[in-house]
Coordinates of C-alpha atoms and ligand atoms in Angstrom, one line a residue:
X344 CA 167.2 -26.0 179.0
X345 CA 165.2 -23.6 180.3
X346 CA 161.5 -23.6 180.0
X347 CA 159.3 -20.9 178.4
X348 CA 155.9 -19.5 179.2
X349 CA 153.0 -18.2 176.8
X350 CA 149.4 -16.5 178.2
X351 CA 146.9 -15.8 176.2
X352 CA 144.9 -13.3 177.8
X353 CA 141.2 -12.2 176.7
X354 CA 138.7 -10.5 178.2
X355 CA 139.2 -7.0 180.9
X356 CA 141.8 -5.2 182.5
X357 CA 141.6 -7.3 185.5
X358 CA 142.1 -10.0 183.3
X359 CA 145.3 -8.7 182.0
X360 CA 146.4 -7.7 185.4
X361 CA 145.7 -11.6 186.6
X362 CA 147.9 -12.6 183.5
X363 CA 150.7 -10.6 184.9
X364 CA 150.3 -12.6 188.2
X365 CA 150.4 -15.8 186.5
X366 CA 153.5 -15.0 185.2
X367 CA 154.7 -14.0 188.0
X368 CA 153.7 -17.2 189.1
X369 CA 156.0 -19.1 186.4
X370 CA 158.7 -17.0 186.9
X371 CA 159.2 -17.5 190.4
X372 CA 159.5 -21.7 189.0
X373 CA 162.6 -20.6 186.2
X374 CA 159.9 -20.1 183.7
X375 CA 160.8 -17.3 181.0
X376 CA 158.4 -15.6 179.1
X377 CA 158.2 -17.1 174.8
X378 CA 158.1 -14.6 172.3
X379 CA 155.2 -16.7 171.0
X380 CA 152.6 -19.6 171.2
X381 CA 155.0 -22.7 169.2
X382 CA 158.2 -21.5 171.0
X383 CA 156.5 -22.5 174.6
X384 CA 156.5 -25.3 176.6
X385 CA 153.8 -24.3 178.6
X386 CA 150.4 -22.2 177.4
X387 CA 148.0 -20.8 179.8
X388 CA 144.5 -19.4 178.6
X389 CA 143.2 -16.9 180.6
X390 CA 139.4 -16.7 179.7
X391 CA 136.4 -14.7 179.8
X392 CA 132.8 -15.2 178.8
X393 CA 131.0 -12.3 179.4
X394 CA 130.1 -12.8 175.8
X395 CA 129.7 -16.1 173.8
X396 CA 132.4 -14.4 171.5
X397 CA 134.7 -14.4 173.6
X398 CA 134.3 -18.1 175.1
X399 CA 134.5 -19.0 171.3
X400 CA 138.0 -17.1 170.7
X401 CA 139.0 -19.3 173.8
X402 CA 138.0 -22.6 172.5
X403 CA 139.6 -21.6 169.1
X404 CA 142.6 -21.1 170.0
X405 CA 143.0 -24.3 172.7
X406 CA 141.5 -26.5 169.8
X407 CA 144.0 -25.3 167.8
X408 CA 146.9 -26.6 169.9
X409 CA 145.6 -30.2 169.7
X410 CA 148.0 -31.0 166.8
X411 CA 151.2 -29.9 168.7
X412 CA 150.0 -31.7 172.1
X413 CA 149.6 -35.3 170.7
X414 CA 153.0 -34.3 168.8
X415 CA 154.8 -33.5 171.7
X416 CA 153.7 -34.8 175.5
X417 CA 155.6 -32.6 177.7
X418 CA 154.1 -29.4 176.2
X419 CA 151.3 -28.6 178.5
X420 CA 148.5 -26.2 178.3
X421 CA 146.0 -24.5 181.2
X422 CA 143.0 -23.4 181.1
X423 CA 141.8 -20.7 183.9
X424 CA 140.2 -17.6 184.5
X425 CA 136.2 -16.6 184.2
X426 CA 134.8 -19.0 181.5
X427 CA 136.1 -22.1 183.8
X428 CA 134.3 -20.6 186.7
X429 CA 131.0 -21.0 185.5
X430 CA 129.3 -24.0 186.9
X431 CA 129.7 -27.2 184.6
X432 CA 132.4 -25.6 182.3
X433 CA 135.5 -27.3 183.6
X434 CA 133.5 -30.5 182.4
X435 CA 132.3 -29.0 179.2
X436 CA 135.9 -28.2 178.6
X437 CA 137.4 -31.7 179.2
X438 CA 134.9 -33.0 177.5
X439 CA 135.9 -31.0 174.4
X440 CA 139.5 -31.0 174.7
X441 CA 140.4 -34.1 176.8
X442 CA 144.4 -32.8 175.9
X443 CA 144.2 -30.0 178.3
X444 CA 146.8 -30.5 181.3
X445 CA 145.5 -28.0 183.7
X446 CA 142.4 -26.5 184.6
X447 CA 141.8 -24.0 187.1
X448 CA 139.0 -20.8 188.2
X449 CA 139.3 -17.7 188.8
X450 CA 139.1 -18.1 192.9
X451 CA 142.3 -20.1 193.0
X452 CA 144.2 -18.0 190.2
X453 CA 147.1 -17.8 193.1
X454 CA 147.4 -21.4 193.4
X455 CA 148.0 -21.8 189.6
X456 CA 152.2 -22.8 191.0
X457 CA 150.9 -25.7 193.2
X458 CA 148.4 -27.1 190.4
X459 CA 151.6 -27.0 188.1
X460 CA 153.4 -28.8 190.6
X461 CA 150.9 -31.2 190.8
X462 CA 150.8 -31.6 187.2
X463 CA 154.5 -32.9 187.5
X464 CA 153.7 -35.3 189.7
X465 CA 151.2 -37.1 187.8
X466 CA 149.9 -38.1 183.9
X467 CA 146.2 -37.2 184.5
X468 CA 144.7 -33.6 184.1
X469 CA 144.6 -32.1 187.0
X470 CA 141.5 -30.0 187.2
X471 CA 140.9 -27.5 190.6
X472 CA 137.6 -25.1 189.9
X473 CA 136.9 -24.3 193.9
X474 CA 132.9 -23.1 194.4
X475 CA 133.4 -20.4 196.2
X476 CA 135.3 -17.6 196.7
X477 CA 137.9 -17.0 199.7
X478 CA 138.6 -14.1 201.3
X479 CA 141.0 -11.7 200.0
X480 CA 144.9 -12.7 200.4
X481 CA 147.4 -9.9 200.0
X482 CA 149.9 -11.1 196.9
X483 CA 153.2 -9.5 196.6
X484 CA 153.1 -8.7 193.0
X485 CA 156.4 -9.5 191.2
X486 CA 156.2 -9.4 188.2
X487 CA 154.6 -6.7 185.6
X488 CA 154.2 -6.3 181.9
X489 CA 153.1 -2.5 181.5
X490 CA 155.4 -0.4 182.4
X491 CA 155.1 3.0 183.1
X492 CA 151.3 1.8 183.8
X493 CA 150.1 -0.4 186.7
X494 CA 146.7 -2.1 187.9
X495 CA 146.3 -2.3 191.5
X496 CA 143.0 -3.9 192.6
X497 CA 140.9 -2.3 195.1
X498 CA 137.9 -5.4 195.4
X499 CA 137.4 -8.3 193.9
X500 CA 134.0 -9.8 192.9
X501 CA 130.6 -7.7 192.2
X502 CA 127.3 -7.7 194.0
X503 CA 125.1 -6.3 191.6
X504 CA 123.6 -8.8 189.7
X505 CA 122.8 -6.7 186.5
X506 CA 120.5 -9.1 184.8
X507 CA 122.3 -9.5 181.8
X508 CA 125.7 -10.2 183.1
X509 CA 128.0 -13.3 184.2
X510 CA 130.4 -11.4 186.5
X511 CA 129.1 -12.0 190.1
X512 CA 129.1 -15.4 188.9
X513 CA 132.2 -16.7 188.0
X514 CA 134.1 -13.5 190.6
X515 CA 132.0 -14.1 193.6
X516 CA 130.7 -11.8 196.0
X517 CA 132.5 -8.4 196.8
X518 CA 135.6 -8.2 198.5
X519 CA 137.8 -5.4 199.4
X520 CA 141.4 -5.3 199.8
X521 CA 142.8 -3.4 203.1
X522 CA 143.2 0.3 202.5
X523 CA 146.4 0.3 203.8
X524 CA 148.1 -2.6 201.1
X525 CA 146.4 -0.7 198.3
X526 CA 148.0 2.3 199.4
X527 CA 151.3 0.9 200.0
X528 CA 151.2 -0.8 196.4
X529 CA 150.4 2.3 194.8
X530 CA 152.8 4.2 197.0
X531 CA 155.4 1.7 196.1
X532 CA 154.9 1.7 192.3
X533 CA 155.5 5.3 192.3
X534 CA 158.3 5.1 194.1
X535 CA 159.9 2.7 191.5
X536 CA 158.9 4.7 188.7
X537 CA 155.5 3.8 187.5
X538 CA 153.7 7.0 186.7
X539 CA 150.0 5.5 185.9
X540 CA 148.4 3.5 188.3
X541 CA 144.4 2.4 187.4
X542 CA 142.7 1.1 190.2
X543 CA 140.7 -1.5 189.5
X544 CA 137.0 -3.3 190.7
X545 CA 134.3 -4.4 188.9
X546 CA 132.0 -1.2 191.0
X547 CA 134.5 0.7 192.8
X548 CA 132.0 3.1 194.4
X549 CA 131.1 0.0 196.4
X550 CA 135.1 -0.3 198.4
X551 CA 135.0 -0.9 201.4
X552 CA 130.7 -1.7 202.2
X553 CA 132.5 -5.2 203.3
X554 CA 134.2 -4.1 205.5
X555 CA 132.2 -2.2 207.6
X556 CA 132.4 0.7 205.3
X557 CA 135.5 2.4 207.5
X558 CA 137.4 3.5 204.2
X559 CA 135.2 4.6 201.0
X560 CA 136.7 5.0 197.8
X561 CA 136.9 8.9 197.7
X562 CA 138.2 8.9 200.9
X563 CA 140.7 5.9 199.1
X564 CA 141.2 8.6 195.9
X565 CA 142.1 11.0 199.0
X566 CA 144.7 9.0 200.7
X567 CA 146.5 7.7 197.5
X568 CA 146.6 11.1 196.4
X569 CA 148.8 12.6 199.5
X570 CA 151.8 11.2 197.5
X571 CA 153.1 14.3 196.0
X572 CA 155.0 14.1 192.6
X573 CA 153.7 13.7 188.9
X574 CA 151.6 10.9 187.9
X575 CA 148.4 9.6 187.4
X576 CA 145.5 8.2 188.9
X577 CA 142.3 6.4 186.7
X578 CA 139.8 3.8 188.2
X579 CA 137.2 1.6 186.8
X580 CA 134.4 0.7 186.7
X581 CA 132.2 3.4 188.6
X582 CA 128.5 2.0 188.3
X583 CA 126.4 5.3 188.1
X584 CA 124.1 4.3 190.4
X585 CA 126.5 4.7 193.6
X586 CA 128.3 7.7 191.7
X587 CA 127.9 10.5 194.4
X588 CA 128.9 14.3 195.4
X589 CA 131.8 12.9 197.3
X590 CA 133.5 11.2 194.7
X591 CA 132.8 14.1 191.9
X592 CA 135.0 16.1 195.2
X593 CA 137.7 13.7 194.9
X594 CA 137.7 13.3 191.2
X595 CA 138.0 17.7 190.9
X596 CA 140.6 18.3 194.2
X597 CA 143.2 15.7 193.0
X598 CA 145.4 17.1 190.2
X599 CA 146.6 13.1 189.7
X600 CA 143.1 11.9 189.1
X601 CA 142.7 11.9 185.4
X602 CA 139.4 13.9 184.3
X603 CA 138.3 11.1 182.1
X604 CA 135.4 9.1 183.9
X605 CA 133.9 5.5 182.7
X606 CA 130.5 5.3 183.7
X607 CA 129.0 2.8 181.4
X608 CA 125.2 3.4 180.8
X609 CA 123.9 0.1 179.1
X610 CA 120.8 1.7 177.8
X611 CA 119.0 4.8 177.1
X612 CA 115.6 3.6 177.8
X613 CA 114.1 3.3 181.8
X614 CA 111.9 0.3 181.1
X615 CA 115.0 -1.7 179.4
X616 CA 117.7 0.1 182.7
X617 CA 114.8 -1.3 184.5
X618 CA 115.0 -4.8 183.1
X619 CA 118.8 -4.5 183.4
X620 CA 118.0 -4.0 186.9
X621 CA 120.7 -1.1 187.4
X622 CA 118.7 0.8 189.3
X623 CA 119.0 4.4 187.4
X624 CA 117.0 6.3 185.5
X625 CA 118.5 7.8 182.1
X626 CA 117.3 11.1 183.7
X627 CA 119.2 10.3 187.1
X628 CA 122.5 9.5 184.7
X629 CA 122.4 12.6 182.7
X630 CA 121.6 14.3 186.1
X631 CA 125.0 13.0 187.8
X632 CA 126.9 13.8 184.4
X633 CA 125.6 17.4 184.7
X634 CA 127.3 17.7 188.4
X635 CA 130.3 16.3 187.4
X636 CA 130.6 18.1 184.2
X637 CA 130.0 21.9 186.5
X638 CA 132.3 20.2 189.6
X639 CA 135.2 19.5 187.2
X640 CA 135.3 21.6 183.9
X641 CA 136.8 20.5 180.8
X642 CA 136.1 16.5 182.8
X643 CA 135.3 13.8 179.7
X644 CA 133.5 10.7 180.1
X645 CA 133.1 7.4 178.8
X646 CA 130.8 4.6 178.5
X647 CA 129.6 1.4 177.8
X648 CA 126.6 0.5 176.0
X649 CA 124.8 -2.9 175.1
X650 CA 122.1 -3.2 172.7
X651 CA 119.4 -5.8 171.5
X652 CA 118.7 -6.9 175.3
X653 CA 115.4 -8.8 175.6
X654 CA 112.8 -6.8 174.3
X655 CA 114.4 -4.0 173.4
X656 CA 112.1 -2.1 170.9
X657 CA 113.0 0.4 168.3
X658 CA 111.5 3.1 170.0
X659 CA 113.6 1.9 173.4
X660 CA 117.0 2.0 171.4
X661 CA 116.3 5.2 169.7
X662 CA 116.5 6.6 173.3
X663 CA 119.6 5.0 173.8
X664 CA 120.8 7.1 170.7
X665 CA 119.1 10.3 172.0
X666 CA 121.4 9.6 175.8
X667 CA 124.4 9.1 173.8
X668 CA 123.5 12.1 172.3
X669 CA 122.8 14.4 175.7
X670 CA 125.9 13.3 177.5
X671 CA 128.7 14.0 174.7
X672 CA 130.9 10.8 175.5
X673 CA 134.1 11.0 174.2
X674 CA 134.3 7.4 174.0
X675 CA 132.1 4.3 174.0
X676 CA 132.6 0.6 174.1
X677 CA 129.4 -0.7 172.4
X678 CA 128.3 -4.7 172.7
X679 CA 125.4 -6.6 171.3
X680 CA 124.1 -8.1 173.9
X681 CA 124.7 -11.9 174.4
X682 CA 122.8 -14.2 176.3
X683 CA 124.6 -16.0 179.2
X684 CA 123.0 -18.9 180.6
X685 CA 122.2 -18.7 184.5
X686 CA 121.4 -15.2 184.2
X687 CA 118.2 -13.4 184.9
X688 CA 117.8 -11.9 181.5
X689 CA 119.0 -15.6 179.4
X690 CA 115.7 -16.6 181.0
X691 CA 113.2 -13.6 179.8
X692 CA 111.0 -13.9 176.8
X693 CA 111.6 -11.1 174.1
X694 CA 115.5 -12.5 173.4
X695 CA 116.1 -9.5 169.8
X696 CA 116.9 -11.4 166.9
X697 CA 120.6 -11.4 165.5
X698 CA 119.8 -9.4 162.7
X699 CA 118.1 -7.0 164.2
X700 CA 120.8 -7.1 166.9
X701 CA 123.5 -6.3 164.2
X702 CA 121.5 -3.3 162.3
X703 CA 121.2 -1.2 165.7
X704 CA 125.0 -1.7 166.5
X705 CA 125.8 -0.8 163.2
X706 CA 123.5 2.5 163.8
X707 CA 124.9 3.1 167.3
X708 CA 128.7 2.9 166.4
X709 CA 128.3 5.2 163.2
X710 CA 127.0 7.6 165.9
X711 CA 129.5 6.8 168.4
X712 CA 132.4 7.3 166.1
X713 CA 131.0 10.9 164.3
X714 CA 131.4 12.0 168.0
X715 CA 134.5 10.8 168.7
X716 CA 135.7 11.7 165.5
X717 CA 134.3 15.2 166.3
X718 CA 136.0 15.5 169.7
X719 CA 139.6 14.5 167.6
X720 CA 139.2 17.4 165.1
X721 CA 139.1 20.0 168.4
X722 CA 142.4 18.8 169.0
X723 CA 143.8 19.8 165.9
X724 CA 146.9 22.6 166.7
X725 CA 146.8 22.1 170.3
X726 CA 149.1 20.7 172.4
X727 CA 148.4 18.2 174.6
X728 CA 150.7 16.1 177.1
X729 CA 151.6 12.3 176.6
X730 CA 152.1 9.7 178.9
X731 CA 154.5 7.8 176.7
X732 CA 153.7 3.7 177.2
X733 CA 155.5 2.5 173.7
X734 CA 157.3 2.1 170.7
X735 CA 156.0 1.4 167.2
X736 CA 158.5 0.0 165.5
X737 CA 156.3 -0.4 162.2
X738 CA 155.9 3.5 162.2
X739 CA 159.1 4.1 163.9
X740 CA 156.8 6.5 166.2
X741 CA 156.7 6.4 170.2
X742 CA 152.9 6.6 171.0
X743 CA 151.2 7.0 174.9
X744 CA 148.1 8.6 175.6
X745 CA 146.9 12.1 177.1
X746 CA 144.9 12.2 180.3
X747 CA 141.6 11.2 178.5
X748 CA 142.9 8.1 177.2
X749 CA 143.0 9.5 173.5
X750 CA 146.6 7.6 171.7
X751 CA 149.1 10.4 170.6
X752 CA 151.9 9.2 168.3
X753 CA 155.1 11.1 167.4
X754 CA 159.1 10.8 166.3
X755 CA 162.0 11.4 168.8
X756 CA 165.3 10.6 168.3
X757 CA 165.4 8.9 171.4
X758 CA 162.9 6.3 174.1
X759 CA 160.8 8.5 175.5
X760 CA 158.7 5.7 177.5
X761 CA 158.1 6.6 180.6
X762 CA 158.2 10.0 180.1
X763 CA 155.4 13.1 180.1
X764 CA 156.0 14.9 176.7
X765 CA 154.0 17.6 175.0
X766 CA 153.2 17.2 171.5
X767 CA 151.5 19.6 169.3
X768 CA 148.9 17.5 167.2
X769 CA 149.0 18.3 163.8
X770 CA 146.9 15.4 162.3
X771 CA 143.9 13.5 163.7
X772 CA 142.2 10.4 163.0
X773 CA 138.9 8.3 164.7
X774 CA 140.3 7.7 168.1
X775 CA 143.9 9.3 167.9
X776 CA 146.2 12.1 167.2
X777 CA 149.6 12.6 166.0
X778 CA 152.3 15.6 166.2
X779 CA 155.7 16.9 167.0
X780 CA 157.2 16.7 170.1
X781 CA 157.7 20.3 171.5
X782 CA 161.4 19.8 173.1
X783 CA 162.3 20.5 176.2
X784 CA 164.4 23.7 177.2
X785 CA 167.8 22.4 177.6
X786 CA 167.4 19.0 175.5
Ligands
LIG1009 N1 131.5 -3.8 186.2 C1 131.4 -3.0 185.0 C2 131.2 -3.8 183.8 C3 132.1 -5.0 183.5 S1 131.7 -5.9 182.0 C4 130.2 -2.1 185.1 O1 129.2 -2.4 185.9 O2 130.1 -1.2 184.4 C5 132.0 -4.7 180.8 C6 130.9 -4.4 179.9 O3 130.5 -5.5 179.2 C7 129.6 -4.0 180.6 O4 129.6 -2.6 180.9 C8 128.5 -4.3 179.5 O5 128.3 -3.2 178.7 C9 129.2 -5.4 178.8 N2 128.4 -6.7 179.1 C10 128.3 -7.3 180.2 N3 127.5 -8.4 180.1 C11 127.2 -8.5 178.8 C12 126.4 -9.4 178.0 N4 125.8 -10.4 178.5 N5 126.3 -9.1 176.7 C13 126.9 -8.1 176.1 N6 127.6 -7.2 176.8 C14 127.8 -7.4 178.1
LIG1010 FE1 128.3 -7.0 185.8 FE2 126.7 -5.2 186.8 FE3 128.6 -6.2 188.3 FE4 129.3 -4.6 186.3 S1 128.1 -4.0 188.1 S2 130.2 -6.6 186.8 S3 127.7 -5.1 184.8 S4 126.8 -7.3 187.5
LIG1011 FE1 136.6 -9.6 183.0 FE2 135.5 -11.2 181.2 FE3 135.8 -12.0 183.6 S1 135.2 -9.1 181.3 S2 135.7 -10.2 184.9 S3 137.4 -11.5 182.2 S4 134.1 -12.4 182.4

């Protein structure tokens, strides 16, 4: 019979994109993919921890298959990704769930087949968490699970060390793939009909310093771009503080580059960007919004924002409020911040109580969503074009999203995935819009 497959993915879009190359990994050994957890014979986990949260969803979930494993032997489960990279937690994890077949890190994700074959071969765990990170190897990438949207990775890894975060730890130091096999990816993709492609690195601004610096990313942006045809082009993450004139250029002269930019802030207050040690000042961030805002009119951004970092004060988060105030994001992702041991900041003194952690979120997102909400009333009556991604069966509506990311659901008698509609929004809610589909001359 054949055998099925189940990954449970958490964490960020590289994450997911690392899923899809574990299954390609299965696939390639006659694996099929289960339509859920009890109907496979294999689950993989593919963790994060840049927050405790999401390290406990992990160890949820794997506890929860205990029951199943002592019921049946052959069923095996895997562990891999970011929270197995950091140091002692392939132990920790063992230690916890001695049931677990395989456990692997996020530097030998593309190994994962040979660690299964392994398994075969013998009873015992086996358990492969390599220190440190190789150089890049180019993957042919079989298999994908997002059609008509694709991740290509520019770089792996992060040099930053941002106090607060886990990142360069558990990815390593930066790495950037060859210009010319990111360009033949994308090229390719488009070719077989994908018509989004995100590139992805955890500071893209920083492609190609490794390798002598012969390629940067706008000049990247510039070369992906000579591909003519319709589609389009999103990166993340852009840290702010290496966001320059010559990428704003890039971002304005391609019409494929989508005119919604992520460039997460953190913080509102220098002393805590200080701390953070992401070496901008709010002043330098609204600055470089300002030039992209005149370079590429009608441009939107997006951002991330932490609060209740060590000794964050009232008066320090109130100018978080008044940033997200100035710079009119259309979007935010907003995190309490959590405390991840080896980091700089785990070790300062000041660590924000929870509860005073949870009252400034609270304030924060109620701000966050007014503008958002705002920014989704201004699309009432207008018609906006929609990448469509999906069917909801529940709503019988298609849905996709415009060029700034916002969700746009409407009917059609027919799939449209894959497709750039026009709809012409007629309600709005928090974070999405929904309308007819203006038909096509001809259709
Ligand atoms: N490389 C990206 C961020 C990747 S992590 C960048 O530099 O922007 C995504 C987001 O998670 C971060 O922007 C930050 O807001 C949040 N984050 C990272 N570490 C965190 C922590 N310890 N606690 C809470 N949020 C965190
Ligand atoms: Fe983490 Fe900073 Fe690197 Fe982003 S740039 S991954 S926040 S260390
Ligand atoms: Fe991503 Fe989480 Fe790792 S955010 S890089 S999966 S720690």
């Amino acid at each position: 019979m054949e055998k099925k497959y189940y990954i449970v993915t958490y964490g960020c879009q590289m994450n997911v994109h690392e899923s899809e190359k574990l299954a390609g990994i299965l696939r390639s050994r006659g694996y099929t993919e289960a339509a859920c957890e009890e109907g496979a014979d294999i689950v993989v986990f593919n963790t994060c921890c840049i927050r405790e949260n999401a390290e406990n969803h992990a160890y949820g979930n794997i506890g929860a298959l205990k029951k199943r494993k002592k019921a049946d032997r052959g069923f095996l489960i895997a562990v891999g990704g970011c929270m197995t990279q950091q140091p002692g937690a392939a132990e920790k994890l063992r230690k916890k769930f001695p049931f677990v077949d395989i456990v692997f890190g996020t530097h030998n994700l593309e190994e994962f087949g040979a660690l299964l074959d392994q398994k075969a071969g013998q009873k015992k765990a086996v358990v492969s968490i390599p220190e440190k990170e190789g150089p890049v190897r180019e993957e042919d990438i079989s298999y994908r699970t997002s059609y008509p949207n694709a991740w290509v990775n520019i770089m792996y890894g992060c040099n930053n060390f941002c106090s607060y975060c886990i990142v360069p730890y558990v990815r390593g130091r930066e790495r950037s793939r060859a210009p010319e096999a990111v360009v033949s990816e994308a090229w390719k993709l488009l070719d077989e009909g994908y018509k989004e492609i995100t590139l992805l690195g955890q500071n893209v601004n920083s492609y190609g310093n490794d390798a002598g610096g012969q390629c940067s990313f706008p000049q990247l942006l510039h070369k992906i771009c000579e591909k003519e045809g319709k589609y389009r082009l999103r990166f993340m993450t852009s840290n702010p503080k290496d966001f320059g004139e010559e990428l704003v250029e890039a971002i304005a002269a391609h019409e494929q580059v989508c005119k919604l930019i992520h460039l997460p802030v953190q913080a509102g207050s220098d002393r805590i960007l200080r701390l953070m040690n992401r070496k901008y000042t709010a002043e330098e961030y609204l600055k470089k919004v300002e030039m992209l805002r005149r370079a590429v009119p009608g441009c939107q951004l997006s951002t991330d924002i932490m609060v209740g970092f060590p000794t964050e004060t009232e008066e320090d988060f109130q100018a978080t409020l008044d940033l997200v105030k100035a710079a009119d994001f259309s979007a935010a992702f907003t995190f309490v911040y959590s405390r991840r041991s080896g980091t700089a900041a785990a070790a300062m003194e000041g660590q924000i109580p929870e509860e005073v952690q949870k009252e400034r979120i609270m304030r924060l997102v109620e701000l966050v969503n007014a503008q958002t909400r705002e920014k989704s009333l201004s699309y009432r009556g207008k018609t906006v074009e929609i990448l469509c991604e999906d069917y909801d069966e529940k709503k019988n509506l298609y849905l996709g999203r415009d060029e700034y990311g916002r969700m746009g659901y409407f009917a059609s008698g027919r799939s449209r995935i894959g497709e750039f509609v026009k709809i012409k929004v007629s309600e709005t809610s928090g974070v999405s819009l929904a309308g007819e589909l203006i038909t096509e001359e001809g259709e």
